[in-house]
XYZ file of C-alpha atoms in Angstrom:
692
model
C 96.866 89.825 91.355
C 96.107 93.151 89.653
C 96.259 94.848 93.045
C 99.952 93.935 93.420
C 100.834 96.140 90.473
C 99.935 99.259 92.468
C 102.699 98.469 94.954
C 105.213 96.944 92.523
C 107.516 99.973 92.402
C 107.293 100.627 96.147
C 107.920 96.948 96.961
C 110.868 96.852 94.539
C 112.448 99.902 96.173
C 112.130 98.529 99.705
C 112.863 94.879 98.899
C 116.500 95.046 99.992
C 115.548 96.475 103.403
C 112.758 93.916 103.689
C 115.096 90.991 102.939
C 117.750 92.234 105.382
C 115.177 92.655 108.155
C 113.682 89.219 107.494
C 117.126 87.579 107.583
C 118.062 89.287 110.852
C 114.744 88.384 112.493
C 115.188 84.752 111.478
C 118.611 84.765 113.182
C 117.027 86.078 116.393
C 115.221 82.787 116.755
C 118.522 80.866 116.791
C 120.626 83.129 119.026
C 121.111 82.823 122.791
C 122.654 86.227 123.528
C 119.443 87.613 125.058
C 118.792 86.285 128.540
C 115.589 84.584 129.600
C 112.723 85.230 129.985
C 113.119 87.823 127.222
C 114.709 85.380 124.817
C 111.463 83.392 124.687
C 109.582 86.539 123.657
C 111.945 87.244 120.766
C 111.954 83.604 119.669
C 108.148 83.826 119.503
C 108.352 87.062 117.504
C 110.906 85.500 115.138
C 108.647 82.524 114.579
C 105.662 84.759 113.924
C 107.524 86.953 111.454
C 108.768 83.828 109.703
C 105.143 82.837 109.113
C 104.413 86.329 107.802
C 107.381 86.145 105.441
C 106.286 82.786 104.054
C 102.768 84.133 103.636
C 103.900 87.274 101.795
C 106.037 85.200 99.409
C 103.146 82.852 98.631
C 100.805 85.789 98.062
C 103.199 87.503 95.657
C 103.580 84.232 93.743
C 99.790 83.705 93.655
C 100.264 80.355 95.414
C 97.367 80.949 97.800
C 94.961 80.700 94.875
C 95.851 77.045 94.355
C 95.558 75.970 97.994
C 92.726 73.727 99.140
C 90.127 74.862 101.640
C 91.743 72.764 104.354
C 95.192 74.212 103.643
C 93.842 77.752 103.838
C 92.025 76.939 107.089
C 95.268 75.637 108.568
C 97.124 78.799 107.585
C 94.408 80.936 109.104
C 94.540 78.902 112.319
C 98.330 79.199 112.575
C 98.275 82.961 112.065
C 95.678 83.603 114.767
C 96.303 80.640 117.091
C 98.228 82.656 119.671
C 95.387 85.023 120.577
C 92.417 82.655 120.384
C 90.476 82.720 123.678
C 91.593 79.191 124.621
C 95.265 80.204 124.261
C 95.115 83.788 125.439
C 96.107 83.150 129.047
C 99.581 82.206 127.795
C 99.928 84.680 124.944
C 102.268 87.646 124.787
C 99.280 89.467 123.338
C 97.786 89.308 126.853
C 99.219 92.285 128.816
C 98.883 90.453 132.131
C 100.714 87.362 130.894
C 103.415 89.550 129.353
C 103.783 91.404 132.647
C 103.984 88.131 134.549
C 106.668 86.720 132.225
C 108.612 89.857 131.286
C 108.026 92.168 134.211
C 105.367 94.747 134.877
C 107.416 97.549 133.295
C 108.631 95.938 130.069
C 105.891 93.328 129.659
C 102.989 95.670 128.790
C 105.181 97.604 126.338
C 106.258 94.457 124.520
C 102.683 93.149 124.526
C 101.449 96.375 122.925
C 104.166 96.193 120.276
C 103.272 92.578 119.564
C 99.629 93.603 119.077
C 100.812 96.073 116.441
C 103.233 93.557 114.922
C 100.294 91.261 114.263
C 99.152 93.763 111.656
C 101.796 92.202 109.417
C 99.270 89.455 108.647
C 97.044 91.728 106.584
C 100.039 93.617 105.184
C 101.304 90.310 103.791
C 97.964 89.565 102.148
C 97.900 93.061 100.643
C 101.555 92.805 99.517
C 102.511 95.942 101.471
C 106.167 95.209 102.153
C 106.881 98.723 103.453
C 104.595 98.217 106.462
C 106.124 94.820 107.242
C 109.639 96.233 106.878
C 109.233 99.165 109.246
C 107.686 96.905 111.880
C 110.428 94.317 111.394
C 113.168 96.934 111.701
C 111.595 98.211 114.919
C 111.536 94.661 116.305
C 115.246 94.407 115.538
C 115.929 97.760 117.224
C 114.142 96.580 120.368
C 116.000 93.242 120.240
C 119.345 95.043 120.010
C 118.646 96.782 123.316
C 118.318 93.391 125.007
C 121.510 91.882 123.569
C 123.900 93.137 126.274
C 121.658 93.887 129.250
C 118.027 94.330 130.166
C 117.062 97.827 128.991
C 115.025 100.331 130.933
C 111.331 100.815 130.406
C 112.035 104.361 129.241
C 114.434 103.263 126.489
C 111.919 100.812 124.986
C 109.109 103.313 125.316
C 111.257 105.881 123.476
C 111.762 103.437 120.593
C 108.026 102.876 120.303
C 107.209 106.570 120.693
C 109.469 107.623 117.851
C 108.425 104.676 115.721
C 104.747 105.599 115.864
C 105.482 109.323 115.550
C 108.037 109.121 112.721
C 105.930 106.800 110.588
C 102.637 108.643 111.045
C 103.138 110.237 107.636
C 103.150 106.703 106.171
C 100.417 105.059 108.219
C 97.909 107.920 108.470
C 98.358 109.059 104.866
C 97.642 105.556 103.601
C 94.595 105.329 105.870
C 93.121 108.471 104.304
C 93.893 107.163 100.842
C 92.383 103.710 101.335
C 89.080 105.235 102.463
C 88.807 107.472 99.392
C 90.767 106.042 96.462
C 88.807 103.623 94.230
C 92.052 102.456 92.574
C 92.853 100.453 95.734
C 90.842 97.416 94.716
C 92.162 94.600 96.928
C 88.828 93.786 98.613
C 86.629 94.873 95.738
C 88.440 92.497 93.385
C 87.871 89.634 95.807
C 84.188 90.463 96.139
C 83.517 91.013 92.452
C 85.787 88.403 90.825
C 85.728 85.420 93.196
C 83.549 82.352 92.842
C 81.521 82.997 95.993
C 80.271 79.422 96.063
C 83.889 78.367 96.672
C 84.418 79.450 100.274
C 88.188 79.520 99.842
C 87.728 83.173 98.882
C 87.050 84.102 102.538
C 90.645 83.255 103.452
C 92.071 85.651 100.858
C 91.158 88.790 102.853
C 93.659 88.091 105.632
C 91.079 88.358 108.402
C 90.356 85.671 110.978
C 87.717 83.320 109.580
C 85.458 81.693 112.162
C 82.479 79.400 111.824
C 80.277 82.503 111.678
C 81.855 83.815 108.469
C 81.716 80.401 106.805
C 78.110 79.771 107.800
C 76.816 83.195 106.775
C 78.510 82.870 103.373
C 76.977 79.408 102.924
C 73.597 80.733 104.009
C 73.654 83.635 101.571
C 74.640 81.210 98.806
C 71.433 79.293 99.541
C 69.182 82.323 99.050
C 67.414 83.058 95.731
C 68.898 85.779 93.550
C 65.731 87.820 94.073
C 66.214 87.838 97.856
C 69.835 88.943 97.538
C 68.777 91.657 95.106
C 66.102 92.915 97.491
C 68.523 92.943 100.432
C 70.994 94.990 98.426
C 68.265 97.246 97.015
C 67.035 98.134 100.505
C 70.628 99.039 101.355
C 71.390 101.120 98.255
C 67.967 102.765 98.003
C 68.224 103.837 101.638
C 71.478 105.531 100.692
C 69.943 107.287 97.679
C 66.876 108.376 99.670
C 69.171 109.914 102.273
C 70.396 112.414 99.705
C 66.834 113.153 98.589
C 65.526 113.654 102.143
C 68.465 115.883 103.063
C 68.212 117.879 99.849
C 71.736 117.022 98.710
C 72.954 116.464 95.159
C 74.177 112.898 94.714
C 75.060 113.534 91.059
C 78.083 115.571 92.149
C 79.611 112.546 93.870
C 81.621 109.677 92.396
C 82.430 107.207 95.203
C 80.737 105.441 98.118
C 82.596 103.777 101.012
C 81.253 100.326 101.880
C 81.796 98.845 105.343
C 80.643 95.336 106.143
C 81.493 92.086 107.900
C 82.974 89.127 106.055
C 80.522 86.503 104.864
C 78.108 88.964 103.225
C 80.002 89.193 99.939
C 77.086 88.015 97.815
C 74.933 90.921 98.991
C 77.854 93.351 98.824
C 78.595 92.315 95.226
C 75.034 93.156 94.237
C 75.208 96.430 96.199
C 78.397 97.413 94.342
C 76.578 96.785 91.060
C 73.537 98.809 92.148
C 75.680 101.699 93.361
C 77.343 101.598 89.953
C 73.936 102.162 88.350
C 73.701 105.338 90.468
C 77.073 106.508 89.125
C 78.983 105.624 92.297
C 82.161 103.553 92.368
C 82.498 101.461 95.522
C 85.521 101.796 97.798
C 85.907 98.783 100.110
C 88.455 99.486 102.815
C 89.633 97.386 105.732
C 89.086 98.307 109.381
C 92.145 100.195 110.627
C 95.181 98.076 111.498
C 97.634 100.701 112.718
C 97.254 101.865 116.308
C 97.501 105.527 115.251
C 94.468 105.190 112.946
C 92.205 103.034 115.106
C 89.189 104.251 117.069
C 88.942 102.565 120.492
C 86.039 100.132 120.617
C 85.080 100.499 116.934
C 85.965 98.793 113.676
C 85.483 101.167 110.762
C 85.769 99.304 107.472
C 85.354 95.693 106.377
C 86.378 93.110 108.957
C 85.596 89.680 110.309
C 84.099 88.971 113.696
C 86.669 89.461 116.419
C 89.117 86.624 116.977
C 89.069 87.552 120.691
C 87.049 90.466 122.067
C 89.051 90.519 125.282
C 92.234 90.948 123.234
C 90.650 93.879 121.396
C 89.512 95.356 124.706
C 92.949 94.966 126.275
C 94.670 96.889 123.465
C 92.149 99.610 122.696
C 94.221 102.244 124.494
C 97.736 101.223 123.453
C 98.088 104.767 122.105
C 98.845 105.698 125.726
C 102.442 104.726 124.897
C 102.910 107.683 122.553
C 100.020 110.128 122.938
C 101.320 113.522 124.041
C 100.950 117.072 122.732
C 103.833 116.726 120.278
C 102.292 113.572 118.797
C 98.843 115.222 118.650
C 100.275 118.171 116.724
C 102.214 115.898 114.384
C 99.172 113.753 113.622
C 97.067 116.825 112.853
C 99.769 118.143 110.550
C 99.955 114.835 108.675
C 96.142 114.687 108.479
C 95.981 118.109 106.819
C 98.720 117.196 104.350
C 97.091 113.867 103.519
C 93.691 115.402 102.813
C 95.302 118.066 100.679
C 97.052 115.311 98.732
C 93.757 113.464 98.207
C 91.432 116.457 98.036
C 89.986 115.423 94.665
C 89.099 111.969 96.019
C 87.652 113.625 99.128
C 85.451 115.905 97.009
C 84.142 112.853 95.102
C 83.241 110.931 98.278
C 79.499 110.642 98.947
C 79.707 109.017 102.402
C 79.596 105.530 103.942
C 77.164 102.665 103.362
C 77.374 100.359 106.375
C 76.130 96.780 106.764
C 76.351 95.747 110.414
C 75.736 92.406 112.096
C 74.199 91.308 115.368
C 73.518 88.184 117.393
C 76.769 87.416 119.168
C 76.754 86.565 122.854
C 77.133 89.493 125.209
C 80.719 90.376 125.988
C 81.632 90.962 129.614
C 85.081 92.606 129.636
C 87.730 91.998 132.233
C 89.789 95.024 133.240
C 93.368 93.773 133.180
C 95.638 95.691 135.494
C 98.487 95.789 132.969
C 96.437 96.885 129.943
C 97.100 100.487 128.952
C 94.616 103.237 129.768
C 94.777 106.943 129.020
C 95.854 109.291 131.774
C 93.596 112.296 132.493
C 95.951 114.484 130.455
C 95.930 112.009 127.576
C 92.141 111.881 127.694
C 92.121 115.655 127.209
C 94.575 115.365 124.326
C 92.545 112.571 122.722
C 89.382 114.670 122.878
C 91.169 117.719 121.483
C 92.701 115.617 118.694
C 89.286 114.224 117.786
C 87.681 117.661 117.718
C 90.423 119.237 115.637
C 90.554 116.239 113.287
C 86.821 116.534 112.629
C 87.317 120.138 111.588
C 89.991 119.094 109.100
C 87.817 116.297 107.682
C 84.798 118.603 107.392
C 86.897 121.074 105.393
C 87.535 118.450 102.697
C 84.365 116.343 103.098
C 81.670 118.824 104.204
C 79.003 117.145 106.278
C 76.248 119.032 104.464
C 77.285 117.498 101.122
C 77.322 113.805 102.088
C 74.943 111.202 103.471
C 75.058 107.586 104.663
C 72.975 104.503 105.300
C 73.163 101.687 107.864
C 71.496 98.278 107.821
C 71.991 95.189 110.016
C 71.623 91.413 109.666
C 72.060 88.553 112.167
C 74.955 86.095 112.218
C 74.621 82.334 112.909
C 75.918 82.748 116.471
C 72.485 84.177 117.306
C 71.350 80.572 117.754
C 69.383 77.713 116.232
C 66.654 80.110 115.072
C 69.099 81.937 112.803
C 67.241 81.252 109.505
C 63.978 82.512 110.982
C 65.621 85.555 112.560
C 67.307 86.354 109.254
C 64.011 86.124 107.351
C 62.262 88.288 109.960
C 65.073 90.847 109.783
C 64.565 91.146 106.025
C 60.835 91.610 106.683
C 61.484 94.296 109.287
C 63.902 96.093 106.969
C 61.133 96.387 104.359
C 58.095 97.388 106.433
C 55.377 99.584 104.919
C 56.899 103.047 104.463
C 53.561 104.847 104.064
C 51.964 103.187 107.109
C 54.743 104.305 109.447
C 54.935 107.712 107.821
C 51.315 108.381 108.764
C 51.554 106.953 112.280
C 54.662 108.933 113.079
C 53.116 112.093 111.674
C 50.332 111.721 114.251
C 52.896 111.486 117.065
C 54.662 114.587 115.768
C 51.412 116.583 115.644
C 50.934 115.952 119.367
C 54.575 116.534 120.285
C 54.623 119.864 118.461
C 52.015 121.192 120.903
C 54.372 120.586 123.843
C 57.332 122.328 125.382
C 58.479 119.207 127.275
C 58.241 115.420 127.056
C 58.013 113.395 130.278
C 59.319 109.800 130.138
C 59.007 107.292 132.986
C 59.954 103.662 133.501
C 57.846 100.745 134.659
C 58.456 97.980 137.195
C 62.117 97.939 138.227
C 63.017 100.617 135.682
C 63.607 103.911 137.513
C 63.631 106.235 134.499
C 62.080 109.627 135.210
C 63.254 112.385 132.905
C 61.835 115.533 131.327
C 63.111 116.567 127.904
C 62.745 120.210 126.846
C 61.732 121.130 123.299
C 62.398 124.142 121.093
C 59.726 126.811 120.758
C 57.933 126.750 117.417
C 57.128 130.193 115.973
C 54.751 128.822 113.340
C 53.536 125.248 113.785
C 52.128 125.259 110.247
C 55.642 125.630 108.817
C 57.891 124.309 111.593
C 58.305 121.102 113.597
C 60.621 119.827 116.325
C 60.666 116.154 115.294
C 61.970 114.529 112.124
C 59.717 111.841 110.685
C 62.302 109.099 110.134
C 61.208 106.229 107.947
C 63.562 103.890 106.016
C 66.382 105.880 104.451
C 69.698 106.427 106.191
C 68.728 104.406 109.273
C 67.175 101.083 108.308
C 64.712 99.776 109.488
C 61.819 102.223 109.628
C 60.486 103.551 112.850
C 61.281 106.678 114.880
C 60.615 110.358 115.370
C 63.555 112.276 116.801
C 64.657 115.730 117.881
C 67.623 117.658 119.265
C 66.383 118.730 122.706
C 66.826 122.074 124.393
C 69.362 121.333 127.120
C 68.031 123.795 129.697
C 65.357 122.022 131.725
C 66.206 118.563 130.352
C 66.688 116.851 133.689
C 66.222 113.452 135.280
C 67.325 109.819 135.332
C 67.721 107.448 132.385
C 67.792 103.802 133.473
C 68.061 100.618 131.382
C 68.250 97.099 132.810
C 70.295 95.662 129.950
C 71.530 97.207 126.715
C 74.149 96.324 124.112
C 76.318 99.323 123.140
C 79.058 98.577 120.647
C 80.737 95.349 121.686
C 79.738 95.557 125.339
C 76.548 94.622 127.132
C 75.778 97.126 129.901
C 73.724 96.012 132.883
C 71.692 98.265 135.176
C 72.908 101.366 133.330
C 71.985 104.678 134.947
C 72.736 108.154 133.609
C 71.496 111.284 135.355
C 71.107 114.553 133.457
C 70.875 118.109 134.728
C 70.035 120.811 132.200
C 70.827 118.401 129.403
C 74.330 117.476 130.567
C 75.441 114.163 132.082
C 75.737 114.749 135.817
C 76.314 111.217 137.126
C 76.442 107.644 135.824
C 76.901 104.023 136.851
C 76.447 100.444 135.648
C 76.303 97.013 137.277
C 78.893 95.230 135.124
C 81.437 94.862 137.937
C 81.241 94.170 141.682
C 83.260 97.358 142.222
C 81.049 100.373 141.342
C 84.123 102.412 140.428
C 85.019 99.943 137.669
C 81.501 100.384 136.329
C 81.917 104.157 136.292
C 85.192 103.823 134.416
C 83.535 101.595 131.803
C 80.701 104.105 131.251
C 83.166 106.975 130.999
C 85.313 105.125 128.464
C 82.645 103.529 126.284
C 79.712 105.973 126.478
C 81.215 109.327 127.470
C 84.322 108.573 125.351
C 86.493 109.890 128.194
C 84.733 113.273 128.421
C 83.853 114.598 131.873
C 80.312 115.173 130.641
C 78.309 115.125 127.410
C 75.018 116.689 126.339
C 71.831 114.840 125.501
C 72.144 115.208 121.733
C 68.950 113.405 120.716
C 65.632 112.232 122.084
C 63.533 109.870 119.973
C 60.502 107.624 120.159
C 60.896 104.310 118.364
C 57.788 102.899 116.703
C 58.977 99.579 115.283
C 56.999 97.258 117.507
C 57.434 94.516 114.889
C 61.173 94.511 115.567
C 60.477 94.382 119.288
C 58.112 91.447 118.838
C 60.730 89.568 116.821
C 63.404 90.171 119.450
C 61.145 89.031 122.283
C 59.888 85.986 120.383
C 63.415 84.743 119.766
C 64.814 85.979 123.094
C 67.456 88.181 121.475
C 66.533 91.634 122.743
C 69.885 91.956 124.489
C 71.670 91.061 121.223
C 70.029 93.620 118.955
C 72.319 96.256 117.456
C 71.532 99.810 118.448
C 70.403 100.391 114.850
C 67.367 98.160 115.449
C 67.127 98.530 119.224
C 66.708 102.302 118.960
C 63.470 101.711 117.033
C 62.006 99.516 119.820
C 61.296 102.191 122.419
C 62.298 105.733 123.356
C 66.009 106.366 123.025
C 68.410 109.007 124.226
C 71.682 109.799 122.452
C 74.610 111.024 124.507
C 76.958 113.289 122.538
C 76.502 115.274 119.335
C 73.133 115.946 117.727
C 72.025 114.036 114.629
C 72.786 117.137 112.563
C 76.383 117.749 113.622
C 78.425 119.605 110.992
C 75.313 120.255 108.879
C 73.046 122.270 111.199
C 72.662 125.097 108.694
C 71.255 122.791 106.012
C 67.429 122.905 106.076
C 65.657 119.589 106.777
C 62.011 119.060 105.862
C 59.502 116.374 106.782
C 57.359 114.791 104.060
C 54.530 117.180 105.053
C 56.707 120.123 104.029
C 57.388 121.492 107.511
C 60.977 122.376 108.385
C 62.656 120.543 111.283
C 64.031 123.527 113.247
C 65.471 121.526 116.194
C 68.927 120.998 114.691
C 70.996 122.788 117.324
C 71.294 122.901 121.096
C 73.113 125.254 123.463
C 76.374 123.359 122.925
C 76.308 122.771 119.169
C 75.462 126.431 118.517
C 78.936 127.279 119.852
C 80.256 126.147 116.435
C 79.711 129.744 115.309
C 82.380 130.837 117.760
C 84.584 127.777 118.256
C 83.899 124.389 116.636
C 86.208 122.767 119.187
C 83.652 123.511 121.919
C 80.617 122.476 119.873
C 81.351 118.881 118.894
C 82.464 115.743 120.711
C 82.831 113.217 117.884
C 80.453 110.698 119.457
C 76.749 109.877 119.491
C 75.661 106.855 121.546
C 71.996 105.811 121.480
C 70.524 104.201 124.612
C 67.055 102.633 124.334
C 64.448 101.830 126.983
C 62.617 98.720 125.711
C 58.826 98.698 125.777
C 58.886 96.070 128.529
C 60.616 98.562 130.869
C 58.747 101.629 129.640
C 56.017 103.340 131.632
C 54.599 106.524 130.105
C 55.561 109.105 127.506
C 53.586 112.325 127.787
C 53.744 115.539 125.771
C 53.584 118.334 128.365
C 51.883 121.432 126.974
C 52.802 124.982 128.066
C 49.646 125.161 130.215
C 50.696 121.989 132.072
C 48.307 119.588 130.306
C 49.741 116.150 129.577
C 48.857 114.432 126.311
C 49.901 110.804 126.519
C 51.508 109.100 123.558
C 52.314 105.915 125.499
C 50.889 104.589 128.768
C 52.285 101.510 130.521
C 54.304 100.650 127.435
C 51.368 100.837 124.992
C 50.613 103.470 122.328
C 47.471 105.431 123.218
C 47.526 108.419 120.851
C 44.702 108.323 118.331
C 45.890 106.855 115.030
C 48.825 104.970 116.553
C 46.994 102.037 118.127
C 47.940 99.677 115.296
C 51.451 99.628 116.726
C 50.129 97.720 119.746
C 49.115 94.716 117.642
C 52.669 93.347 117.634
C 52.969 93.980 121.381
C 49.671 92.252 122.108
C 50.695 89.181 120.131
C 53.362 88.627 122.779
C 50.677 88.254 125.432
């Protein structure tokens, strides 16, 4: 593999350490010096690392290329067998099982280390012997502590703390590089050079390959070249239009970061080619593997569908082992050094192009008592680290010089109607730009006469909230709402604003909504003067567990967040599709936000680029780019941004009225009882009426 040549010198230099560690770990599996039950843990780790060693050797000898599909499937099964849902109750990757077997003090620590050790799978595929070696040496160090007597929890925690801290300059620096450096071509080579009709290629990435990945790859292989080209063109043109709409110069950029889910390689290959025609070289980077570079609850980069969502959920806060002020300061220092090292690559970076998927069954997490969570102090440190990291990133990749695009497609797990849903998704992604442009302009004309918007629910939905708007000095030149058609956010269909926080008060209620990997039920968030005042959800019998889930997954561990965005979705065609197939609760937020009014908790849509003018197609400037929190960036950026933006949509079926409230108290209705009533928008009801 050409990619191996990049690491040839590094692998040669560390090979002696790698071989010594591998030999010692193999011996661990034969020794009896460690007492039970801990011996069983180390025997399991020895066996796992033996598999990794065999895999790395075969990869470096190019032997995987000659394996049959069945042989590759068997290897994939062996590597991920331990944490599959059917085996998870007896896996050391399960913090509760580890605590039961190894004790509630040592068990969770060893489970967290095992979760990190499993990263060796992808390191073997990428021929990164340094990463395997440092993990192997740490396993040996932990094993040594058990050879004479059972160590204390503190001694093992110290080993892990210093391991993660000391090697941050290796792990974090590489993470920055792999997101920016087009010379790292591991995934791009697989996408561009493989015979995509031979599904063996899927097993070369090192990710878990399920029936979903195989079926989506087969499905895309069945589509005409024209369809694939159109799918990719929607994706790449949305990206290009983003720069045009935002008034940014794409010609100054050289690279684009592509994130996607395995199985879509045929479309991604065409997208890489089309981006090349724009002068952009594609960087395909994997979702983060190291704990110190992961974002809880998110996979940023290419990845497969999760092998086990409960496993991911259990380990999302393993950083609790090492997160303290000293680690925070060290990580920030390494981040600054890394970006300085790759500042040229950072200057060339145009932003991400993201292809998401949807259709999987709703995930209902179980809160395991022995899974790590952040303490209140660690939550504060995590927030501070995020805020300060964003400032570093913005220094090297200014937000007002980049753009992005996001598109989504279903996966076969959506059900028997998958082919129809896929075809309808393509249709929705390519709806008439001009039609929606005109309809949304009519909504904006009415909204710009108001100083508030009043939104209410219908039936069991208890939503009742008033959203305050900025004052327009000259309505002929200024507007509060951006007319969003199909550019950065595909598909078409919303008008949105950054509300004034003062006076934005009331209850947001949604019966069922999918946010990230988790389906929230009976979600309620109360705002006072634009800030989250209270919240709950019905996911657990214990209301307190529901509050914790909302705080972790929506508030991102902040005590409160502002209402960063209010929008009205206009894509009733997407809503009709979802209702017809019964998949409303499986839509990604990217599509769901277009199927009703939505409210984003966190930063505004213009974070880090508020001073860059934004204009609607009619020439009027969108002046609602700041709120009372984001404006604090002029004094202290750490108080202005939160590093999160979570959209929550009220579907039309739960929606009552949306009224523009004029300064004299008059209400001009845009929607009544879930139907559009403003003149010039009635065509949007046709899709709703077809549902009966």
